[in-house]
DNA sequence: CCGTTTCTAATACGACTGTGCTACGAAGTT
DNA sequence: AACTTCGTAGCACAGTCGTATTAGAAACGG
């Protein structure tokens, strides 16, 4: 059900995220969808929180049996729209997220996602700091900057079509992690 | 005229950016506004490009009679939503900018803004590299990362109300510039 | 088997949307 | 003077929007 809403957003844009369009995309009657989401705001909030949920689920399912630096690099990669799945998530999150600027009902979902991401960054930096190479790294004081860098990188990746090369982004990520050493 | 459109976006969100709402905000008839912007897409494109124009105008009007490092720091500050004016610009740009993900008619305006910002970052880093302290800085290889960092920082600043302190952001900016040394 | 809850569907209403069309006054040009 | 262009305004059309209401099917516990 949420995926149908995602498809609408990605294909037609946030402005077309309506009860009717989502219902049509999901193949059910509009009146039926309103049983699940009585108001449009409920629909938007659900869509937004579904992204957060998906991202955290995918991340928590990652294996960390790798060299430390490599594991951290892969973790941060999971926050970038490098394949279709993450691209869709990012587009939806950004599109609906900007609505949270003016719609207080969406703030909690957006804030929670932001908070989860920040904590994830902090934890990964803390993990990285256990590497002898990174003994000079102070995770707490580096979290905000790395978080901003990751989000900005994700933003810039959305500019380009999915089939174009994204090695520049992973290169920048690697360079950033190098600079923390 | 464009300011009326901005007010609508900032107050009511991008979904309320309609010919009628903007006309009402500007105090003219809807039919009259359509003389200037025959279609909704023209309106959106204008709003988006107006932001770019304003930002570049404000930047090009900056005085650079300061210590090098300080001047560069202030330049990057101008790209962050630290006061009402820049905040409005950023909100509008982001709100309408996400529409460019699905609306090809908006791509040129968005791309141009992105390009201008990147070039601005590059030039400022090049200027910074003339400082003896920054002799090891390679502007070209650092542009993308700094650009991503700035945009991410701007994104995160939009989260908080305007009256809250923004020193953390300028601190992060200073720290980033320090790390380039 | 019946009743109750859970879900799906259809329809209707009023508000808002983009946009086409026409018209009217002011300003400027020939 | 007549005429054209420019800016504003108003109305109408068809479409979409969110949402309330009503009703029927399906699942389930008694």
mmCIF file of C-alpha atoms in Angstrom, chain A residues 101 107, chain B residues 10 58 80-93 154 156-163 166:
data_model
loop_
_atom_site.group_PDB
_atom_site.id
_atom_site.type_symbol
_atom_site.label_atom_id
_atom_site.label_comp_id
_atom_site.label_asym_id
_atom_site.label_seq_id
_atom_site.Cartn_x
_atom_site.Cartn_y
_atom_site.Cartn_z
ATOM 1 C CA UNK A 101 8.290 22.722 6.838
ATOM 2 C CA UNK A 107 7.141 17.226 11.800
ATOM 3 C CA UNK B 10 6.656 29.699 3.011
ATOM 4 C CA UNK B 58 23.550 39.237 -2.918
ATOM 5 C CA UNK B 80 23.210 29.189 4.733
ATOM 6 C CA UNK B 81 19.702 30.117 5.959
ATOM 7 C CA UNK B 82 20.892 32.108 8.968
ATOM 8 C CA UNK B 83 18.482 35.046 8.735
ATOM 9 C CA UNK B 84 14.935 35.543 7.504
ATOM 10 C CA UNK B 85 15.889 36.524 3.985
ATOM 11 C CA UNK B 86 18.161 33.582 3.323
ATOM 12 C CA UNK B 87 15.792 31.281 5.144
ATOM 13 C CA UNK B 88 12.928 32.186 2.849
ATOM 14 C CA UNK B 89 15.103 31.731 -0.197
ATOM 15 C CA UNK B 90 16.229 28.333 0.961
ATOM 16 C CA UNK B 91 12.759 27.121 1.834
ATOM 17 C CA UNK B 92 11.386 28.203 -1.504
ATOM 18 C CA UNK B 93 14.284 26.771 -3.432
ATOM 19 C CA UNK B 154 21.633 24.358 4.934
ATOM 20 C CA UNK B 156 19.702 20.816 8.556
ATOM 21 C CA UNK B 157 19.294 24.476 9.427
ATOM 22 C CA UNK B 158 15.823 24.454 7.913
ATOM 23 C CA UNK B 159 14.768 21.996 10.583
ATOM 24 C CA UNK B 160 14.931 24.495 13.396
ATOM 25 C CA UNK B 161 12.889 27.650 13.972
ATOM 26 C CA UNK B 162 14.497 30.914 12.987
ATOM 27 C CA UNK B 163 14.798 32.197 16.537
ATOM 28 C CA UNK B 166 22.621 28.878 14.719
#
